[in-house]
Tab-separated table of C-alpha atoms in Angstrom:
chain	number	residue	atom	x	y	z
A	18	MET	CA	22.408	15.352	-14.569
A	19	ILE	CA	19.555	12.945	-13.810
A	20	LYS	CA	16.505	13.058	-16.101
A	21	ILE	CA	13.246	11.438	-14.983
A	22	TYR	CA	10.250	10.578	-17.121
A	23	LEU	CA	7.043	9.598	-15.331
A	24	ASN	CA	4.759	7.615	-17.608
A	25	GLY	CA	6.640	9.037	-20.598
A	26	LYS	CA	6.434	12.666	-19.416
A	27	ASP	CA	9.631	14.591	-18.682
A	28	ILE	CA	9.110	15.829	-15.115
A	29	SER	CA	11.177	18.965	-15.789
A	30	THR	CA	8.759	20.236	-18.427
A	31	GLU	CA	5.529	18.622	-17.188
A	32	TYR	CA	5.798	19.545	-13.485
A	33	ASN	CA	8.679	22.073	-13.260
A	34	ALA	CA	10.474	19.384	-11.252
A	35	LYS	CA	13.878	17.766	-11.085
A	36	ALA	CA	15.523	14.858	-9.335
A	37	LEU	CA	17.789	15.703	-6.420
A	38	GLU	CA	20.907	14.058	-5.029
A	39	GLY	CA	20.171	10.516	-3.878
A	40	THR	CA	18.011	9.560	-6.845
A	41	GLU	CA	20.728	7.614	-8.634
A	42	GLY	CA	21.609	5.629	-5.507
A	43	ALA	CA	17.976	4.747	-4.885
A	44	ILE	CA	17.464	3.544	-8.462
A	45	CYS	CA	20.768	1.687	-8.836
A	46	SER	CA	20.850	-0.149	-5.519
A	47	PRO	CA	20.365	-3.899	-6.012
A	48	ALA	CA	17.135	-5.573	-4.978
A	49	LYS	CA	17.128	-7.968	-2.036
A	50	MET	CA	16.962	-11.663	-2.703
A	51	LYS	CA	14.117	-13.907	-1.615
A	52	ASP	CA	14.990	-16.830	0.627
A	53	TYR	CA	16.275	-19.812	-1.331
A	54	VAL	CA	14.171	-22.931	-1.555
A	55	SER	CA	15.607	-25.192	1.114
A	56	ASN	CA	14.890	-28.259	3.205
A	57	GLU	CA	16.072	-28.815	6.769
A	58	ASN	CA	15.457	-32.543	6.849
A	59	GLU	CA	16.147	-33.967	10.312
A	60	ALA	CA	17.787	-37.008	8.726
A	61	LEU	CA	20.493	-34.884	7.059
A	62	ASP	CA	23.284	-32.677	8.394
A	63	GLY	CA	22.762	-28.983	7.760
A	64	LYS	CA	20.185	-28.117	5.166
A	65	VAL	CA	19.725	-28.661	1.471
A	66	ILE	CA	19.540	-25.507	-0.642
A	67	LEU	CA	18.208	-25.869	-4.143
A	68	GLY	CA	20.406	-23.694	-6.338
A	69	GLY	CA	19.096	-22.247	-9.548
A	70	TYR	CA	16.007	-20.844	-7.866
A	71	ALA	CA	17.391	-17.428	-6.961
A	72	ARG	CA	14.621	-14.843	-7.041
A	73	VAL	CA	14.503	-11.139	-6.174
A	74	ARG	CA	12.022	-9.451	-3.869
A	75	SER	CA	9.916	-6.500	-4.839
A	76	ARG	CA	11.449	-3.356	-3.443
A	77	ASP	CA	10.544	0.106	-2.281
A	78	PHE	CA	12.777	3.089	-2.993
A	79	THR	CA	12.565	6.792	-2.260
A	80	ILE	CA	13.576	9.561	-4.620
A	81	PRO	CA	13.845	13.234	-3.705
A	82	ILE	CA	12.141	15.623	-6.122
A	83	LYS	CA	12.242	19.418	-6.237
A	84	VAL	CA	9.236	21.235	-7.684
A	85	ALA	CA	9.584	24.940	-8.451
A	86	GLY	CA	7.651	27.818	-9.931
A	87	SER	CA	8.329	31.419	-10.896
A	88	THR	CA	5.410	32.442	-8.670
A	89	ALA	CA	3.593	30.785	-5.775
A	90	THR	CA	0.627	30.098	-8.067
A	91	ASP	CA	2.879	28.475	-10.660
A	92	TYR	CA	4.544	26.357	-7.954
A	93	TYR	CA	1.288	25.097	-6.435
A	94	THR	CA	-0.175	24.387	-9.886
A	95	SER	CA	2.848	22.219	-10.763
A	96	LYS	CA	2.878	20.486	-7.371
A	97	ASP	CA	-0.847	19.750	-7.492
A	98	LYS	CA	-0.576	18.372	-11.041
A	99	LEU	CA	2.269	16.057	-9.987
A	100	GLU	CA	0.333	14.854	-6.923
A	101	ASN	CA	-2.814	14.235	-8.967
A	102	ASP	CA	-0.909	12.275	-11.608
A	103	LEU	CA	0.905	10.187	-8.987
A	104	MET	CA	-2.355	9.252	-7.269
A	105	THR	CA	-4.164	8.253	-10.459
A	106	LEU	CA	-1.472	6.420	-12.445
A	107	GLY	CA	-1.468	2.963	-10.811
A	108	LEU	CA	1.240	0.764	-12.357
A	109	THR	CA	3.334	3.105	-14.461
A	110	THR	CA	6.789	3.569	-15.916
A	111	LEU	CA	9.597	5.550	-14.354
A	112	ARG	CA	12.445	6.181	-16.757
A	113	VAL	CA	15.687	7.402	-15.214
A	114	ALA	CA	18.690	8.533	-17.257
A	115	ARG	CA	22.030	9.931	-16.149
A	116	ILE	CA	23.547	12.244	-18.731
A	117	ASP	CA	27.093	13.596	-18.437
A	118	GLY	CA	27.662	16.187	-21.156
A	119	ASP	CA	26.690	14.453	-24.395
A	120	THR	CA	27.098	10.943	-22.950
A	121	THR	CA	24.252	8.879	-21.535
A	122	VAL	CA	25.808	6.911	-18.689
A	123	PHE	CA	22.715	4.876	-17.917
A	124	ASP	CA	19.100	4.909	-19.021
A	125	LYS	CA	16.637	2.475	-17.453
A	126	THR	CA	12.869	2.154	-17.392
A	127	LEU	CA	11.245	0.639	-14.320
A	128	SER	CA	7.649	-0.491	-13.799
A	129	VAL	CA	6.574	1.096	-10.523
A	130	VAL	CA	3.630	1.973	-8.308
A	131	TYR	CA	3.540	5.245	-6.360
A	132	LYS	CA	3.103	4.509	-2.636
A	133	ASP	CA	3.748	7.549	-0.476
A	134	CYS	CA	5.306	10.936	0.088
A	135	THR	CA	7.267	10.618	3.337
A	136	GLU	CA	8.384	14.231	3.514
A	137	TYR	CA	7.270	17.525	2.054
A	138	ILE	CA	9.066	20.804	2.697
A	139	ASN	CA	7.878	24.115	1.252
A	140	TYR	CA	10.462	26.845	0.798
A	141	ASN	CA	9.067	30.396	0.462
A	142	GLY	CA	5.986	29.285	-1.489
A	143	LYS	CA	7.870	29.076	-4.790
A	144	TRP	CA	9.602	25.709	-4.495
A	145	GLY	CA	9.523	22.604	-2.374
A	146	THR	CA	10.942	19.122	-2.004
A	147	LEU	CA	9.051	15.857	-1.880
A	148	MET	CA	10.414	12.447	-0.888
A	149	LEU	CA	8.449	10.107	-3.167
A	150	VAL	CA	8.244	6.394	-2.377
A	151	PHE	CA	7.713	3.922	-5.206
A	152	GLU	CA	7.393	0.148	-5.227
A	153	GLU	CA	9.077	-1.828	-7.980
A	154	PRO	CA	7.048	-5.083	-8.027
A	155	ASN	CA	9.605	-6.975	-10.113
A	156	PRO	CA	13.117	-5.487	-10.387
A	157	LYS	CA	13.957	-8.078	-13.071
A	158	ASN	CA	11.506	-6.338	-15.453
A	159	ARG	CA	13.722	-3.277	-15.940
A	160	VAL	CA	14.392	-2.159	-19.471
A	161	ASN	CA	17.857	-0.910	-20.396
A	162	ASN	CA	17.342	1.930	-22.893
A	163	LYS	CA	21.035	2.651	-23.346
A	164	GLU	CA	22.564	1.221	-26.468
A	165	GLU	CA	25.822	-0.568	-25.716
């Protein structure tokens, strides 16, 4: 089971929401590297690459979220609250934990910015899915919450 906390709030209790399949892959995929500092001096063969300056790029990732309600009113209230919070948070924390039984497999906190919702599907007025896009400005700033 994947648990998500947005700015310290458990999305399951705060927004009647849960992470769907694909969330773990989006969070755990490595960030791309920036180009290495190099010099293609015409007087030398090939190019000189300065090692030790490896840096990661910021990255965007998309997580699928399901929002539900016992009634249509409950659903739209939860969905609207989530949307409002996403659009007003700015730089915030997204904590993602995978729990198998009583064991926490991983638990990381990321600093992110909400960017977009690329897809929204409403099912019968009582639940819907949203594909939320976040930017992680510096993937090296992740916090590992799991005790080793």
